[in-house]
CSV table of C-alpha atoms and ligand atoms in Angstrom, one decimal:
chain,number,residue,atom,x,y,z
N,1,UNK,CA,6.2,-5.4,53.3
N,2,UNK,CA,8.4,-3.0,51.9
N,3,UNK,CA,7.4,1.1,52.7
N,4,UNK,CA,7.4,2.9,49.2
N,5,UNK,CA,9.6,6.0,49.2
N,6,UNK,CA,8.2,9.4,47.4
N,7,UNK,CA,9.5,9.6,43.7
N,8,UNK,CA,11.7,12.7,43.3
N,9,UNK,CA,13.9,14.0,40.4
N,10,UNK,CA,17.5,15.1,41.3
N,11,UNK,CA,16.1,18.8,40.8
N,12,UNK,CA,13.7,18.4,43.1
N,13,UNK,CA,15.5,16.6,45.6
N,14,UNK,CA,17.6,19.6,45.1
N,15,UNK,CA,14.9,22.1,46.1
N,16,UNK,CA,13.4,22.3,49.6
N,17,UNK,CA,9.6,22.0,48.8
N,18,UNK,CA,7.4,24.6,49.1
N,19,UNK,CA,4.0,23.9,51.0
N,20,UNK,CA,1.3,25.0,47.8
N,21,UNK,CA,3.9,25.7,45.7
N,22,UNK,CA,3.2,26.7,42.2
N,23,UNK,CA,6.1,27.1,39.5
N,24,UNK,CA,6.5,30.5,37.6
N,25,UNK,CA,6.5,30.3,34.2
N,26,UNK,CA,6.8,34.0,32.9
N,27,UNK,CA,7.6,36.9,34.5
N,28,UNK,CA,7.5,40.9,32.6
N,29,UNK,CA,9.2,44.1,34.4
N,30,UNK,CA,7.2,47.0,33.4
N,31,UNK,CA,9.0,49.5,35.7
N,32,UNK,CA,11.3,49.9,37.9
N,33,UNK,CA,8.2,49.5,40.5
N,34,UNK,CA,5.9,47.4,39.3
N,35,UNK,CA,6.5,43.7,37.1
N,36,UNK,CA,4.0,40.9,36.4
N,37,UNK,CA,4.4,36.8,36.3
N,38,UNK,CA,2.5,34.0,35.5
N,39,UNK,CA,2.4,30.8,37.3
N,40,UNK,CA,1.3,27.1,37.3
N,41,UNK,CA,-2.7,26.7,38.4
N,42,UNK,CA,-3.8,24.3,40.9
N,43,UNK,CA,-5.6,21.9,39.3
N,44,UNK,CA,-8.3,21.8,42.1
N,45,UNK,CA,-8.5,25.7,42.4
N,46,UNK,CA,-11.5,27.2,41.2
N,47,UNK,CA,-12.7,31.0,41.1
N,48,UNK,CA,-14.8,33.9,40.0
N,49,UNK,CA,-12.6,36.4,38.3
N,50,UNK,CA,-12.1,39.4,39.8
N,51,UNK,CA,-10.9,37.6,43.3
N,52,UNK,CA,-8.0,37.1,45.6
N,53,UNK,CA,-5.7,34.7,47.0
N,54,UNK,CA,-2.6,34.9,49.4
N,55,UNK,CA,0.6,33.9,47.8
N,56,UNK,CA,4.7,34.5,48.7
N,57,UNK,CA,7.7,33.2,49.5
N,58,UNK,CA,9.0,31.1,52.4
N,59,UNK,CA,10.5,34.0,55.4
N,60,UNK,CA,14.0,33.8,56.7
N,61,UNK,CA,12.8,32.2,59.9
N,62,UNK,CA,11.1,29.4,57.5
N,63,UNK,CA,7.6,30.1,57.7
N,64,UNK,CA,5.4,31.0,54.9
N,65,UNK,CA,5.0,34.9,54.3
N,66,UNK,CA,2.2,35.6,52.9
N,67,UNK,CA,0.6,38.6,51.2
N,68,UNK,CA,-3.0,39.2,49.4
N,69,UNK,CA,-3.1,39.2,45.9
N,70,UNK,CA,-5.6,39.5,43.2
N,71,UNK,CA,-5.8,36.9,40.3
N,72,UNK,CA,-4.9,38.6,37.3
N,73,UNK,CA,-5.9,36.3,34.7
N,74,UNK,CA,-9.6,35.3,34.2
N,75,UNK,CA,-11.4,32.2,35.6
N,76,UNK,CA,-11.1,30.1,32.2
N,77,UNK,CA,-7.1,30.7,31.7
N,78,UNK,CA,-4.9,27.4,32.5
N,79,UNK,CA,-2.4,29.5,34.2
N,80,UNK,CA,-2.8,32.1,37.4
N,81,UNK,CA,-1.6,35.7,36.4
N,82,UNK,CA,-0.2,38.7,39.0
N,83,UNK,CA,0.4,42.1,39.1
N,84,UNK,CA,2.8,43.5,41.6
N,85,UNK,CA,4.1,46.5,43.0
N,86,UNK,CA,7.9,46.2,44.2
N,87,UNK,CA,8.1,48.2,47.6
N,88,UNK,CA,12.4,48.5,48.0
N,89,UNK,CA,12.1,47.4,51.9
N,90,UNK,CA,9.4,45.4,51.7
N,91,UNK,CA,9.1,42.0,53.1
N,92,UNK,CA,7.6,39.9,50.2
N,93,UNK,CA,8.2,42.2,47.3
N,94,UNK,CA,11.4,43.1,48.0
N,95,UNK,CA,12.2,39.6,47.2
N,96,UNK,CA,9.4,38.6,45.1
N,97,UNK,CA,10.5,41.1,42.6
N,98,UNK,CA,13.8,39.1,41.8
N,99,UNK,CA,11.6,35.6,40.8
N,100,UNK,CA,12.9,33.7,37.7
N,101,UNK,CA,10.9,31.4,35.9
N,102,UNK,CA,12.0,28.0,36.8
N,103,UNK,CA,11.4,29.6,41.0
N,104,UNK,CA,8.1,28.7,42.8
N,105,UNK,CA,5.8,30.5,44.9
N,106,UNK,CA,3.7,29.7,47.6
N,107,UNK,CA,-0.3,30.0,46.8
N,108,UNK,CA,-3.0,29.3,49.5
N,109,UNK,CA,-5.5,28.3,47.2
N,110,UNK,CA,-8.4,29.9,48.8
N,111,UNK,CA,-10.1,32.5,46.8
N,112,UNK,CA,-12.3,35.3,48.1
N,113,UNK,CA,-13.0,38.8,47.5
N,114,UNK,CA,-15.9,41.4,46.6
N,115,UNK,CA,-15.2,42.5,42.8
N,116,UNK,CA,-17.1,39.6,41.6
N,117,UNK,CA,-20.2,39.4,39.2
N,118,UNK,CA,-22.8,38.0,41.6
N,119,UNK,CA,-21.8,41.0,43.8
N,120,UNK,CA,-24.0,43.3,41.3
N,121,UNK,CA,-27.6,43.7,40.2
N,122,UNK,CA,-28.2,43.5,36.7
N,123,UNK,CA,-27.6,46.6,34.7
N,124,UNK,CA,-26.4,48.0,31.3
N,125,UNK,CA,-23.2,49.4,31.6
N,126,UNK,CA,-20.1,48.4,34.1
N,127,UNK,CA,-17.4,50.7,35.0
N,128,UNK,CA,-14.1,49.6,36.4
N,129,UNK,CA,-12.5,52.2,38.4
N,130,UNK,CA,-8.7,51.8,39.7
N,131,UNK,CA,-5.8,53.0,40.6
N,132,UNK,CA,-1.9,51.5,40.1
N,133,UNK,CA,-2.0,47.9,40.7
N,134,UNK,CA,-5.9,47.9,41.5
N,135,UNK,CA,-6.0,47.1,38.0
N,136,UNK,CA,-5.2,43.5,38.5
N,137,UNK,CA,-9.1,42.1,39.1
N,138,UNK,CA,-10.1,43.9,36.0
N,139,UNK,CA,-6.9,42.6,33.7
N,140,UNK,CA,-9.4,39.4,35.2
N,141,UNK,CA,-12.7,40.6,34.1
N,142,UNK,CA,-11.9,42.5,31.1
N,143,UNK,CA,-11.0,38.8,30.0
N,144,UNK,CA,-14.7,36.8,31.5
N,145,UNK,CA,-16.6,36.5,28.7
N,146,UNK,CA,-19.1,37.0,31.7
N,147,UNK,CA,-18.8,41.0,32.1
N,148,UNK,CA,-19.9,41.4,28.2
N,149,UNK,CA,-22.8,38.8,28.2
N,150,UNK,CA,-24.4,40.7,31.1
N,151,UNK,CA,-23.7,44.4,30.2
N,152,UNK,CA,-23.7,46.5,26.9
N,153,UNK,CA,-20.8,48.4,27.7
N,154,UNK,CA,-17.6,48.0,29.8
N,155,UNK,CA,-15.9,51.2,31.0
N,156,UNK,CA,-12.1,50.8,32.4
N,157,UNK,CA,-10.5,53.7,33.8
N,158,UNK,CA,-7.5,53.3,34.8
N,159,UNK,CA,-5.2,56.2,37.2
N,160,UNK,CA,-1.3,56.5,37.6
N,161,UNK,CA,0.7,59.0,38.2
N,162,UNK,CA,2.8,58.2,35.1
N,163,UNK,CA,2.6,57.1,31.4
N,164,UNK,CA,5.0,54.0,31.8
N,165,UNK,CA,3.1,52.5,35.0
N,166,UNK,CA,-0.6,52.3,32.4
N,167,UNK,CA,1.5,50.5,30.0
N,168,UNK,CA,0.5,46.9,31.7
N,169,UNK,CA,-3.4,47.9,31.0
N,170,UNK,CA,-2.8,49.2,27.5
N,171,UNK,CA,-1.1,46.2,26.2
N,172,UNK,CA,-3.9,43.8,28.1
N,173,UNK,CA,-6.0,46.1,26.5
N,174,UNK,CA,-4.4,45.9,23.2
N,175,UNK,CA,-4.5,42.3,23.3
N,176,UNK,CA,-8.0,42.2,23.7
N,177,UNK,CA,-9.3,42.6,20.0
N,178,UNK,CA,-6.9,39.9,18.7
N,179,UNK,CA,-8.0,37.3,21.5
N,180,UNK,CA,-9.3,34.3,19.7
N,181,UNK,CA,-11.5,33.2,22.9
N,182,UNK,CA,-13.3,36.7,23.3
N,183,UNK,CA,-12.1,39.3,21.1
N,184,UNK,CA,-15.6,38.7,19.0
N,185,UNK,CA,-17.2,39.1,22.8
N,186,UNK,CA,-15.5,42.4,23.7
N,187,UNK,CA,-16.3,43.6,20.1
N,188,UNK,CA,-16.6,47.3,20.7
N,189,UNK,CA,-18.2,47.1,24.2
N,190,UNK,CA,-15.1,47.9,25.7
N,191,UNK,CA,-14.4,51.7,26.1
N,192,UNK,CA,-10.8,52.2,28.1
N,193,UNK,CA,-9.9,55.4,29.5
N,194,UNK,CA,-6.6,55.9,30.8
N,195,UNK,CA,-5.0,59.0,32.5
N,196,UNK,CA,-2.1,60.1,34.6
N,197,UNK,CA,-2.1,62.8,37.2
N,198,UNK,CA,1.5,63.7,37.0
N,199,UNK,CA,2.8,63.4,33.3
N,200,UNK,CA,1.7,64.8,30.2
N,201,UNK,CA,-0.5,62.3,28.6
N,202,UNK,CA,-3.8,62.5,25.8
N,203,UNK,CA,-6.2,62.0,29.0
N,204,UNK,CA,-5.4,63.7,32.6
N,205,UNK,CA,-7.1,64.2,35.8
N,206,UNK,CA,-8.2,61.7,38.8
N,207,UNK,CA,-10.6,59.3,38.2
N,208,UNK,CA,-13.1,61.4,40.8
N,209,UNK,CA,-12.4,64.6,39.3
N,210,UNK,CA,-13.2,63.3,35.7
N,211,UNK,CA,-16.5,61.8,37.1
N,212,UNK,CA,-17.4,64.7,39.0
N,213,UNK,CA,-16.6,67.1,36.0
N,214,UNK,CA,-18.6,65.0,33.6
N,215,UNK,CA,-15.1,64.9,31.3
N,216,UNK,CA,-15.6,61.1,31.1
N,217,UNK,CA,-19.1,61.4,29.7
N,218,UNK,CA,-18.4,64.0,27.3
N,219,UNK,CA,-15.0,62.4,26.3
N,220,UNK,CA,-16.6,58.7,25.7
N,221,UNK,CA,-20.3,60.2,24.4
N,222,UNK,CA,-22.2,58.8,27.0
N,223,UNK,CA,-24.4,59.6,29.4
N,224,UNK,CA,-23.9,60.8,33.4
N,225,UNK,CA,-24.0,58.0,35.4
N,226,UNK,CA,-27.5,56.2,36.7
N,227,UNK,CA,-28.5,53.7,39.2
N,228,UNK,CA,-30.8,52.2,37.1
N,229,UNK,CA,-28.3,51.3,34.6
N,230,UNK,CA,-24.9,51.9,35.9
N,231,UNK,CA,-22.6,49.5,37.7
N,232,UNK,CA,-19.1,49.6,39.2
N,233,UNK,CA,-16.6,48.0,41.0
N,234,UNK,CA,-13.6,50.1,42.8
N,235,UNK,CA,-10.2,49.3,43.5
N,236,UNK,CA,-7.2,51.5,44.3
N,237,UNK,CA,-5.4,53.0,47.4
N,238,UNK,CA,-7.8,53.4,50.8
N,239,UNK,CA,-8.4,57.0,50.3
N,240,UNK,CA,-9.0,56.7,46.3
N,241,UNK,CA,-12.0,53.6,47.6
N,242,UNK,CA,-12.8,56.8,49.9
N,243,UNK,CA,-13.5,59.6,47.7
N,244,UNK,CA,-14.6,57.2,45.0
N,245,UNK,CA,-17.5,55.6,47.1
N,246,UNK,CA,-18.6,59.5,47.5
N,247,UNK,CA,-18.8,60.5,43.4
N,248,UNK,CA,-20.6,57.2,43.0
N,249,UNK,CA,-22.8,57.5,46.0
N,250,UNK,CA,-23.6,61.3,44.4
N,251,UNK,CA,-24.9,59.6,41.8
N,252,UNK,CA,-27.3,57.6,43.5
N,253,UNK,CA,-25.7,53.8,43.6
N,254,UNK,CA,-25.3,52.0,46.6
N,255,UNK,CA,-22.5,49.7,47.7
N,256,UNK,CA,-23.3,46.3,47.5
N,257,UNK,CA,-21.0,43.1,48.6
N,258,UNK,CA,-21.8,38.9,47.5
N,259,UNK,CA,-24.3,39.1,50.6
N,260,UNK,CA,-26.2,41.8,49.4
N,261,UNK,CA,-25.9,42.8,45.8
N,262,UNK,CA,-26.3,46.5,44.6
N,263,UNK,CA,-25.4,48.9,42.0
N,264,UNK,CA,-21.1,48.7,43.1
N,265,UNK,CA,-18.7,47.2,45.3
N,266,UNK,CA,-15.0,47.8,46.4
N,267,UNK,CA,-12.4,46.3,47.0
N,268,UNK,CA,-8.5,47.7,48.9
N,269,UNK,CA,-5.3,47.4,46.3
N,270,UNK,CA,-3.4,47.5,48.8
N,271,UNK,CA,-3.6,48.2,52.9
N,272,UNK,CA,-1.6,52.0,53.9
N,273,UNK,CA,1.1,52.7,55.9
N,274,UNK,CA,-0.4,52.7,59.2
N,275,UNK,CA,-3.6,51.5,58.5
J,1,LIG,P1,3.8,45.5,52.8
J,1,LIG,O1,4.4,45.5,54.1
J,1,LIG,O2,2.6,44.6,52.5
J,1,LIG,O3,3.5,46.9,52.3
J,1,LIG,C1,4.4,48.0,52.6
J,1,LIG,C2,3.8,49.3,52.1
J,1,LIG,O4,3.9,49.4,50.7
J,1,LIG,C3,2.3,49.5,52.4
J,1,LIG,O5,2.1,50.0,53.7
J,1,LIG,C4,1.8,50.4,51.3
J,1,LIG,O6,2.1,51.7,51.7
J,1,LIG,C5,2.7,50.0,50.1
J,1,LIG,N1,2.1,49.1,49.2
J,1,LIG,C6,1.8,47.8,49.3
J,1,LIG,N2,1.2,47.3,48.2
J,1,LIG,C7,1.1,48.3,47.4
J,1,LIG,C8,0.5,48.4,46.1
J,1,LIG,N3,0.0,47.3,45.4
J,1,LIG,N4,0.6,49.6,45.4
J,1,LIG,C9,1.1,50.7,46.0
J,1,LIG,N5,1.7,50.6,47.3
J,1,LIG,C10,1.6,49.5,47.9
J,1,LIG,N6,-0.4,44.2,45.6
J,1,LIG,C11,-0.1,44.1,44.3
J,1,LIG,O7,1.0,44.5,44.0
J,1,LIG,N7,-0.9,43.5,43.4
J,1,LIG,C12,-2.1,43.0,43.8
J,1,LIG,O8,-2.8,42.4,42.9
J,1,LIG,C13,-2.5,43.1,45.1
J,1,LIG,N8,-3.8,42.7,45.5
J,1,LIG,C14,-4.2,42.9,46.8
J,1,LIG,C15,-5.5,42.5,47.2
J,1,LIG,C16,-5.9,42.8,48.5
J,1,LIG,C17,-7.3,42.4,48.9
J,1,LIG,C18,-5.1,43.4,49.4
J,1,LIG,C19,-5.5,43.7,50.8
J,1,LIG,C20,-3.8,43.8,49.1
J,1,LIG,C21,-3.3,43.5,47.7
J,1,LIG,N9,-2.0,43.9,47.3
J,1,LIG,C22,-1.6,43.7,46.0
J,1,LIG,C23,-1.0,44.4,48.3
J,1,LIG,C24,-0.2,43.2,48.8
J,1,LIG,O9,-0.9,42.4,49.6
J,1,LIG,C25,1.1,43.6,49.5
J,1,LIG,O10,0.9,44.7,50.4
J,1,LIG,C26,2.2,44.0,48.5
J,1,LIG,O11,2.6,42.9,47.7
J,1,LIG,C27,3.5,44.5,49.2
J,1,LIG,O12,4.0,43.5,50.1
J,1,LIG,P2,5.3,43.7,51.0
J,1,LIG,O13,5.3,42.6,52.0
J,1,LIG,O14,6.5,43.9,50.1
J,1,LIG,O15,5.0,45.1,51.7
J,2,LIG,P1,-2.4,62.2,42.3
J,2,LIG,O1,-1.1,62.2,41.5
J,2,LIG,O2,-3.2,63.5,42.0
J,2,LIG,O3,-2.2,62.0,43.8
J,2,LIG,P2,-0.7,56.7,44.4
J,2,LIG,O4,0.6,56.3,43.6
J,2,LIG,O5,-0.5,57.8,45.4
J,2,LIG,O6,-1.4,55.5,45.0
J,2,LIG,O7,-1.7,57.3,43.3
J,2,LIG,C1,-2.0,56.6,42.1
J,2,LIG,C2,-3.0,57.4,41.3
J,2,LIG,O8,-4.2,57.6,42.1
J,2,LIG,C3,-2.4,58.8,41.1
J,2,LIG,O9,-2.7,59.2,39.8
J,2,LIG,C4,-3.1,59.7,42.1
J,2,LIG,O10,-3.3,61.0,41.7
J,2,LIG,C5,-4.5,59.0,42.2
J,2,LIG,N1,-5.1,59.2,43.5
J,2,LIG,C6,-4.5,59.1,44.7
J,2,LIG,N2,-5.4,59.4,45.7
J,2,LIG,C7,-6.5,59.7,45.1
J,2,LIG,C8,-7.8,60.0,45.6
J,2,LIG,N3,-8.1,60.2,46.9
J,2,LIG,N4,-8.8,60.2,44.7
J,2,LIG,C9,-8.6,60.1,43.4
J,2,LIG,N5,-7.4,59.8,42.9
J,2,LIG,C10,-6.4,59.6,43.7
């Protein structure tokens, strides 16, 4: 009998193969700290929008390195979507950052996380609180047809220092009404209040300070938050998910996870130094 060899083109040959690897198809620089890319989906990978997975790069010493990320792109799109920070010395993103498209990436095709759907009890109105790149898991759900089949209106606030690092939101956002899958879906359910803390810009203030003010209600024309009808789901820095869980707590909602769902649930952007 003769043993059949694997079937490899010379490119590939070429390559050393990546263990999960996933080819990148697109990749934007927003600024000089922050960039997104799209990649090739697993065909076997299934999740909820709003999760994570790990992905990276192979490590000098040949092992996969590996860092948490959250899936950009909603459940339904054929692609997988990120949103990345470039820290200089970092040890992914200080490479990661450079990716062409052509380059692949390593994805452990294991999603989890808490900013999920089934994490909430049913209410009327959804607010998505973040910070920087905790935006990523809603650029997911503000595309799930879910999120406007089970609530009458969708809140995003979204909280950088500076006008340039919003820009990824406000295009996603942008993009929204023309989107022949949902636009009709999102209709005007979507309200999207961006500010910066740091530069001039039509909206300012923290995302705590303009919920504990009542700015956000008087700005949109709605009404103070209530557990009966208001949901949320967090996710920025550790001590943003801090004081956050306080304002909503105030309120009267309780923090819920996919064990035990309740009126919001949080999830870390990223872990701190030293933490
Ligand atoms: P690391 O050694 O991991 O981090 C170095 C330092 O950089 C950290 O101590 C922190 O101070 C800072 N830092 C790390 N990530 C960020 C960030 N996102 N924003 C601001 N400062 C940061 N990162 C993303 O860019 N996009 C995501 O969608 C994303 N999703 C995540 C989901 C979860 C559940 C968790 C726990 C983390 C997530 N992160 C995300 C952070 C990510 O896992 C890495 O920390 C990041 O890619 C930097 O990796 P690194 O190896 O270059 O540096
Ligand atoms: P500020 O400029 O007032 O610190 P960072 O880049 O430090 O992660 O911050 C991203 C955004 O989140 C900034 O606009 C920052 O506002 C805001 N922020 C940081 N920490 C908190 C917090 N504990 N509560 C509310 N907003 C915060």
């Amino acid at each position: 009998m003769t043993e059949l060899s694997p079937v490899t083109t010379p490119e590939a040959a070429a390559k050393p193969h990546l263990p999960d690897a996933q080819t990148v198809t697109a990749v934007t620089h927003w600024t000089d700290r922050l960039f997104s890319f799209r990649v090739t989906r697993p065909k076997s990978l299934r999740f909820r929008s709003g999760e994570f997975v790990m992905i990276g790069l192979l490590g000098d010493n040949g092992k996969p390195l590996l860092r948490a990320y959250s899936i950009a792109s909603p459940a339904w799109d054929e692609e997988l979507e990120f949103y990345s920070i470039k820290v200089p010395d970092g040890p992914l993103t200080s490479r990661l950052q450079h990716i062409k498209v052509g380059d692949e990436i390593i994805l452990r095709p294991k999603p989890v996380g808490t900013l999920v759907h089934d994490a909430l009890l049913p209410g009327s109105r959804l607010w998505f609180l973040a910070t920087g790149t905790g935006i990523a898991p809603f650029a997911s759900l503000m595309r799930e047809p879910e999120t406007y089949e089970k609530y009458d209106q969708v809140i995003m606030m979204h909280t950088c220092r500076e006008v340039a690092e919003l820009e990824y939101g406000r295009q996603l956002v942008e993009s929204l009404k023309d989107d022949p899958l949902i636009g009709e879906l999102v209709g005007d359910k979507l309200k999207y209040y961006p500010t910066t803390t740091r530069e001039p810009f039509a909206h300012m203030g923290r995302i705590t300070d303009n919920l504990t003010s009542g700015k956000v209600f008087a700005d949109l024309g709605l009404a103070p938050m209530d557990p009966e009808e208001d949901r949320a789901m967090v996710c920025g820095s550790l001590a943003f998910n801090h004081d956050v869980k306080a304002v909503l707590e105030g309120f009267g909602l309780r923090e819920g996870a996919n064990s035990e769902p309740l009126e919001y649930v949080v999830e870390k952007a990223f872990v701190g130094d030293g933490i």
